[in-house]
mmCIF file of C-alpha atoms in Angstrom:
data_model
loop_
_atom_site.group_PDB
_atom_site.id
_atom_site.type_symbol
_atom_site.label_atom_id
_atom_site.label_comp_id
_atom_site.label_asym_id
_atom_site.label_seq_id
_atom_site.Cartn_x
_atom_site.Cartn_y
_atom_site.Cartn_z
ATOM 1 C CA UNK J 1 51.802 13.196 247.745
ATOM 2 C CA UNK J 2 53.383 14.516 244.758
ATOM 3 C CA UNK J 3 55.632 12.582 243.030
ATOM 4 C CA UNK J 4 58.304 15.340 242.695
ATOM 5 C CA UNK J 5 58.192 18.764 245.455
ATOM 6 C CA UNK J 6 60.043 21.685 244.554
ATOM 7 C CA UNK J 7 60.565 24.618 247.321
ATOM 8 C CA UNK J 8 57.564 26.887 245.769
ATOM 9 C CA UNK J 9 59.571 30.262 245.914
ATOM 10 C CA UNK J 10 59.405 32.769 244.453
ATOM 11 C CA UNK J 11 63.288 33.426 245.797
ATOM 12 C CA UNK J 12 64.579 36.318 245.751
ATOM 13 C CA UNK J 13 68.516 36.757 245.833
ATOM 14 C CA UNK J 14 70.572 39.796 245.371
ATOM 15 C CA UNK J 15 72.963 39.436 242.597
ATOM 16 C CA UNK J 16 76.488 37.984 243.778
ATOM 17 C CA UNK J 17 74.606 35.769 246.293
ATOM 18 C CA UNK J 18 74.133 31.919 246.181
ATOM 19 C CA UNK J 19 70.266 30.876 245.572
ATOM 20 C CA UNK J 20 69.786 27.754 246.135
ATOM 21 C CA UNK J 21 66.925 25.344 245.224
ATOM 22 C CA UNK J 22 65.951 22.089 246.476
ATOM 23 C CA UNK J 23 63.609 19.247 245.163
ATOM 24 C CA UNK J 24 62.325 15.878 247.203
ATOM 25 C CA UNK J 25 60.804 12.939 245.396
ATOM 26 C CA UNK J 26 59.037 10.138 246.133
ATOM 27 C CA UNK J 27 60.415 6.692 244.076
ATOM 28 C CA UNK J 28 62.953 5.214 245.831
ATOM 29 C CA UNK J 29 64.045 3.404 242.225
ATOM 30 C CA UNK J 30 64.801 6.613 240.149
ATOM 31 C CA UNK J 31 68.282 6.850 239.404
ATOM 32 C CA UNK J 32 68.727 9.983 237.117
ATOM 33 C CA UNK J 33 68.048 13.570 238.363
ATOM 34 C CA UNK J 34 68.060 16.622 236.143
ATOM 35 C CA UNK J 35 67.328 20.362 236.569
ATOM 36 C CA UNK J 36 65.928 22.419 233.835
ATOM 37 C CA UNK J 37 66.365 26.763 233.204
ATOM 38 C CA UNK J 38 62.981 27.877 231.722
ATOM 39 C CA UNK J 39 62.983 31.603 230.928
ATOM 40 C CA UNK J 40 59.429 32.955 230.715
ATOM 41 C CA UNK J 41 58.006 32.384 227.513
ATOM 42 C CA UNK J 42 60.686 29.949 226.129
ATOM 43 C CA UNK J 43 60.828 26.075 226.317
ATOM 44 C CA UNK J 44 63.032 24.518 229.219
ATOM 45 C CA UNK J 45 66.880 23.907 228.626
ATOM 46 C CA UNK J 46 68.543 21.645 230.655
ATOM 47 C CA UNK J 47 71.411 22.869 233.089
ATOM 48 C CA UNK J 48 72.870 19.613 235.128
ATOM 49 C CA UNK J 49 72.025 16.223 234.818
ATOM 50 C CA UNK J 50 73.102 13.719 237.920
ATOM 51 C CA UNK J 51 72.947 10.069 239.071
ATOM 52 C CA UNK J 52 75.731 9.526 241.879
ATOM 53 C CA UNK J 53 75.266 10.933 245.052
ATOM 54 C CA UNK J 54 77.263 14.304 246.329
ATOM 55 C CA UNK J 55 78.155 16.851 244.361
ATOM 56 C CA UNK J 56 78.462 17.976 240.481
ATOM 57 C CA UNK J 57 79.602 21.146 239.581
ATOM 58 C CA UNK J 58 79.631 22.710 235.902
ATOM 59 C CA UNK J 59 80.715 26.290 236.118
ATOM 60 C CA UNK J 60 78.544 28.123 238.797
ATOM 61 C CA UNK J 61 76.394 25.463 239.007
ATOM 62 C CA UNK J 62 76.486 22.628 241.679
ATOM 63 C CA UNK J 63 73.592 19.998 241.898
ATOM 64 C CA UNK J 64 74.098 18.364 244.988
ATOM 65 C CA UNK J 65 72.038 14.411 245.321
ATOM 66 C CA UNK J 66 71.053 12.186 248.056
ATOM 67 C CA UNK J 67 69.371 9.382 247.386
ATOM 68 C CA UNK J 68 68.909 7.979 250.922
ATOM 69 C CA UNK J 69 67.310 11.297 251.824
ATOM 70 C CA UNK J 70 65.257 11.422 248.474
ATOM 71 C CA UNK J 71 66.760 14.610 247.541
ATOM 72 C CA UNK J 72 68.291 16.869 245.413
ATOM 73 C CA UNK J 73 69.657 20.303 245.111
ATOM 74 C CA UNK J 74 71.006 23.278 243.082
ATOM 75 C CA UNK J 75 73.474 25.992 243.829
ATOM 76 C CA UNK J 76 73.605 29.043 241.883
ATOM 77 C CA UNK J 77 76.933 30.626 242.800
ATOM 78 C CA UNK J 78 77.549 34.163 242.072
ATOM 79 C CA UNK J 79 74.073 34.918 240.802
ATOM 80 C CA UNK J 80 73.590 37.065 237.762
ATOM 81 C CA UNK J 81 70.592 38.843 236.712
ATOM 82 C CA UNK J 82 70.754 36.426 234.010
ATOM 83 C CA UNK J 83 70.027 33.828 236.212
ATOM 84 C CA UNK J 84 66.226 34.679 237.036
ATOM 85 C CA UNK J 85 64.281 32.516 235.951
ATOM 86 C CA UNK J 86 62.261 29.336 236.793
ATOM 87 C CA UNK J 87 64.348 26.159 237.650
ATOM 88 C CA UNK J 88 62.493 23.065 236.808
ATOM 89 C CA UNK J 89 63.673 20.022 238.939
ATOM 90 C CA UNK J 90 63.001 15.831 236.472
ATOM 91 C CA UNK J 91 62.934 12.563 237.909
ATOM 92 C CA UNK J 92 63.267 9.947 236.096
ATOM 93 C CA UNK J 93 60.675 7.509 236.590
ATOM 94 C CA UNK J 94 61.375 4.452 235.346
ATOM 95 C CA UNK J 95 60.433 3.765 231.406
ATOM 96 C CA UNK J 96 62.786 6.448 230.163
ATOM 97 C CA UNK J 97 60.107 8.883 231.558
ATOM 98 C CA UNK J 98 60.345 11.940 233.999
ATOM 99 C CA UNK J 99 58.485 13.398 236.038
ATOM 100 C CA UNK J 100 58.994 17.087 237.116
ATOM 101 C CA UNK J 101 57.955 19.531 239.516
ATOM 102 C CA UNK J 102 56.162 22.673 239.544
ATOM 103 C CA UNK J 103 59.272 24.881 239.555
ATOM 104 C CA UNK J 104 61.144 27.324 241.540
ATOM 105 C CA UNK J 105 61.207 31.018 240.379
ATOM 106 C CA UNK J 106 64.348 32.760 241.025
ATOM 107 C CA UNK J 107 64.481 36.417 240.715
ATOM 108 C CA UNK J 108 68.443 37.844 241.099
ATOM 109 C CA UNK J 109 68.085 41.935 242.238
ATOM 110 C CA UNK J 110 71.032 43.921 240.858
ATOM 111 C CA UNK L 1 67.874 25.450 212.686
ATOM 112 C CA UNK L 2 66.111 24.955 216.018
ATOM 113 C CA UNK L 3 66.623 20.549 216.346
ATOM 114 C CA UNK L 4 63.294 20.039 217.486
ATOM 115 C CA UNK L 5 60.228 22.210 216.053
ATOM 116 C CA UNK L 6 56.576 22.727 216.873
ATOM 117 C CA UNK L 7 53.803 24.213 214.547
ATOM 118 C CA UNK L 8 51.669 26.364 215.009
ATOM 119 C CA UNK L 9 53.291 28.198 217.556
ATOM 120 C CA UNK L 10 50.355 30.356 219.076
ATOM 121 C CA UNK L 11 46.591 28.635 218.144
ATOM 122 C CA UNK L 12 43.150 30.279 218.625
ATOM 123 C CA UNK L 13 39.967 27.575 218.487
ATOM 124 C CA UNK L 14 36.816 27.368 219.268
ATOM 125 C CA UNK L 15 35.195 24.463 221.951
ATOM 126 C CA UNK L 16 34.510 21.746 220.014
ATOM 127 C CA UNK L 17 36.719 21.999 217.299
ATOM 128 C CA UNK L 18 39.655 19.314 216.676
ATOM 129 C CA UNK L 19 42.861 20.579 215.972
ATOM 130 C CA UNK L 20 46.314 18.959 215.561
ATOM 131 C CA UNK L 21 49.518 20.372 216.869
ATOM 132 C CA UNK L 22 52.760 19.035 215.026
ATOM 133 C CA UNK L 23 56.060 18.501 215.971
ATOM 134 C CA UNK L 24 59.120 17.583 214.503
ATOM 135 C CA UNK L 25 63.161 17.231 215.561
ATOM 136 C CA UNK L 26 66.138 16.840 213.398
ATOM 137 C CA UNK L 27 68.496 15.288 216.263
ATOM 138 C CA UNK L 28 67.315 11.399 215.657
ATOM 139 C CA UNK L 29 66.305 10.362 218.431
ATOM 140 C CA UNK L 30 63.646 7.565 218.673
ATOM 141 C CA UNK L 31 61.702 8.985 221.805
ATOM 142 C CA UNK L 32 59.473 11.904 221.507
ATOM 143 C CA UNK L 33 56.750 12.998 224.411
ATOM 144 C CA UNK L 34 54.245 15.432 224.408
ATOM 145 C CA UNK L 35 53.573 17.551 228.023
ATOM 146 C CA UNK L 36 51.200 20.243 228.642
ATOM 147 C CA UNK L 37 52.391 23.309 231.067
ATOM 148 C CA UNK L 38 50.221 24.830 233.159
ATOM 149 C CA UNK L 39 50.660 27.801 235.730
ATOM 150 C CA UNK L 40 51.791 26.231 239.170
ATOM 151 C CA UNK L 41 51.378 22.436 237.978
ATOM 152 C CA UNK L 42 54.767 22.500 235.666
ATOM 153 C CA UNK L 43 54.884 20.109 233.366
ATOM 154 C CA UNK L 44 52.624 16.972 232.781
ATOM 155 C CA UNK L 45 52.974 13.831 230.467
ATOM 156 C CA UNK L 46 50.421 13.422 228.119
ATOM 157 C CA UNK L 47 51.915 11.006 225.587
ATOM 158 C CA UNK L 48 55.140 9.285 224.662
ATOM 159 C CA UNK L 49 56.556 7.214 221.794
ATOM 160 C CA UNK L 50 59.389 4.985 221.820
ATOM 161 C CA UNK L 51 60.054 4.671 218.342
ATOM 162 C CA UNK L 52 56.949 4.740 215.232
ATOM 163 C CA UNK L 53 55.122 1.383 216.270
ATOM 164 C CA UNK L 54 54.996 2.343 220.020
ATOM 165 C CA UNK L 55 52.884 4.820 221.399
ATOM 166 C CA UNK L 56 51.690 4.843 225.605
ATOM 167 C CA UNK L 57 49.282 7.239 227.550
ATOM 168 C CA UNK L 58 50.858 9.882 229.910
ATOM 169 C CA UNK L 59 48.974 11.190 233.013
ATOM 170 C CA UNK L 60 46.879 13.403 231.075
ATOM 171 C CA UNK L 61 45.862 11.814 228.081
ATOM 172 C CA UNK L 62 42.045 11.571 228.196
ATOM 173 C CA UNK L 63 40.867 13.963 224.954
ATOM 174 C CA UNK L 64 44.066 14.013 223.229
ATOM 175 C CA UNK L 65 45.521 11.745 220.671
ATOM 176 C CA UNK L 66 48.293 11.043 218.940
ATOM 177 C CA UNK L 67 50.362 9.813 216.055
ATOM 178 C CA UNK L 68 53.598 8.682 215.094
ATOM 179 C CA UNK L 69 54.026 9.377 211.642
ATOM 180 C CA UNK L 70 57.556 8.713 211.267
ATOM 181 C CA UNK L 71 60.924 8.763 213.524
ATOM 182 C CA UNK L 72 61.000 12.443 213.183
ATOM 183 C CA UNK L 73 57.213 13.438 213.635
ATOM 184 C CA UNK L 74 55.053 13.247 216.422
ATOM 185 C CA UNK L 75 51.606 15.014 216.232
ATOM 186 C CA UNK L 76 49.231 15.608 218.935
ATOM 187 C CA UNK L 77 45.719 15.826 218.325
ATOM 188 C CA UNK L 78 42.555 17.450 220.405
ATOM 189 C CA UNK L 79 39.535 15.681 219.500
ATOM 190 C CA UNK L 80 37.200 18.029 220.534
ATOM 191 C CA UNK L 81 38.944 21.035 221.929
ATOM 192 C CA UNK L 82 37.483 22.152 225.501
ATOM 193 C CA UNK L 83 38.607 25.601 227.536
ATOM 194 C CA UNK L 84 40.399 23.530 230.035
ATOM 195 C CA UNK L 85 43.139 22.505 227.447
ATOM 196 C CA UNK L 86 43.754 25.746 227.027
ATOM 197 C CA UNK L 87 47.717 25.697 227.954
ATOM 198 C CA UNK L 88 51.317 25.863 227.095
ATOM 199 C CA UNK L 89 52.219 22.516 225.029
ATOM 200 C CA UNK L 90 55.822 21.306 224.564
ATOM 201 C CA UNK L 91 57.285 18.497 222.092
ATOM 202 C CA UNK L 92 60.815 17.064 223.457
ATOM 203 C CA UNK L 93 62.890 14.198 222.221
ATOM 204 C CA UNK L 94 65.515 12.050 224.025
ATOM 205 C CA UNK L 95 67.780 9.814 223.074
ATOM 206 C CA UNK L 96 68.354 6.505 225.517
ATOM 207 C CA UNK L 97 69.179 5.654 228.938
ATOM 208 C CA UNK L 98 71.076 8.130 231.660
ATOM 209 C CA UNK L 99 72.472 11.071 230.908
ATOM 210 C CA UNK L 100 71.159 10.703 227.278
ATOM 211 C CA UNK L 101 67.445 10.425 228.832
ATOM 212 C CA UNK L 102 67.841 14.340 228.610
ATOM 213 C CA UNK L 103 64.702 15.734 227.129
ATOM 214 C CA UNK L 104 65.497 18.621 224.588
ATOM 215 C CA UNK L 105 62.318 20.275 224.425
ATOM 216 C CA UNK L 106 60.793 22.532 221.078
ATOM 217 C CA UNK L 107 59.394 26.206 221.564
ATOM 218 C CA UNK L 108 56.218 25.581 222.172
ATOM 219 C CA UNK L 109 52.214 25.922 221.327
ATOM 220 C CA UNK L 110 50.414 28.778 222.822
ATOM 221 C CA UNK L 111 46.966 27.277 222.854
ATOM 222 C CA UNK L 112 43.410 29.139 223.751
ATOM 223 C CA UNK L 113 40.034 27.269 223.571
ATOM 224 C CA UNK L 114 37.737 29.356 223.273
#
């Protein structure tokens, strides 16, 4: 098993929609979550980082965690063609390392 | 000017030839990692550094090498380049412990063995 599974996508939303994106992981012990933007071509940039469980929003952004169920998610609100691109979920792993997934492509229609 | 930097940015070689990619970041952080990207297997860990005397193996680090030349630069070598390490590879930095374990990440080496 994977240490970190991303829904593989690609998803499709039409702009003004909500696409959301979810990510399970395996170690019990991580404590910091992060999701990563990574347009095609370009290094990743990081969008939300979160450690309590529930929400965090930041603008039209909501990364939602719950460590008992080993997940967490990410709400794009009010998509914008602006938004496609692929959304890279990090786990820290212990040792001030992470470990991410494969990523989810989003692709907003206008 | 772009905090963390990565030359060359594209790289044609040949199998068998050794080649260095460099990397270097202006934010002053201690840690700096080296990942390779690869179409449907995101990001892997090849290398990390915790500060110049400290240096540990990712996942991936069987024919690569690396060195720690100061705080600021972190080079990754290829000892003998192979076809299969032909891939997308990506110096970040980070800072410390929670929120400042954020990775900031450089542009990137486009990398074809040949």
């Amino acid at each position: 098993q994977k240490e970190v599974e991303q829904n593989s996508g690609p998803l499709s939303v039409p702009e003004g929609a909500i696409a959301s994106l979810n990510c399970t992981y395996s170690d019990r012990g991580s404590q910091s979550f992060f999701w990563y933007r990574q347009y095609s071509g370009k290094s990743p940039e990081l969008i939300m980082f979160i450690y309590s469980n529930g929400d965090k929003e930041d603008g039209r952004f909501t990364a939602q965690l719950n460590k008992a169920s080993q997940y967490v998610s990410l709400l794009i609100r009010d998509s914008q063609p602006s938004d496609s691109a692929t959304y890279l979920c990090a786990i820290e792993q212990g040792d001030y390392k992470l470990s991410f997934g494969a990523g989810t492509t989003v692709t907003v229609r206008a | 000017d772009a905090d963390v930097t990565q030359t060359p940015r594209n790289r044609i070689t040949k199998t068998g030839k050794r080649i260095m990619l460099e990397c270097s970041q202006t934010k002053g952080h201690d840690r700096m990692y080296w990942y390779r990207q690869d179409p449907g297997l995101g990001l892997r860990l090849i290398y990390y550094s915790f500060d110049v005397k400290d240096i540990n193996k990712g996942e991936i680090s069987d024919g690569y090498s690396v060195s720690r030349q100061a705080q600021a630069k972190f080079s990754l070598s290829l000892e003998s380049a192979i076809p299969n390490q032909t891939a997308l590879y990506f110096c970040a930095t980070s800072a410390g412990e929670g929120e400042q374990e954020t990775q900031y990440f450089g542009p990137g080496t486009r990398l074809l063995v040949l």
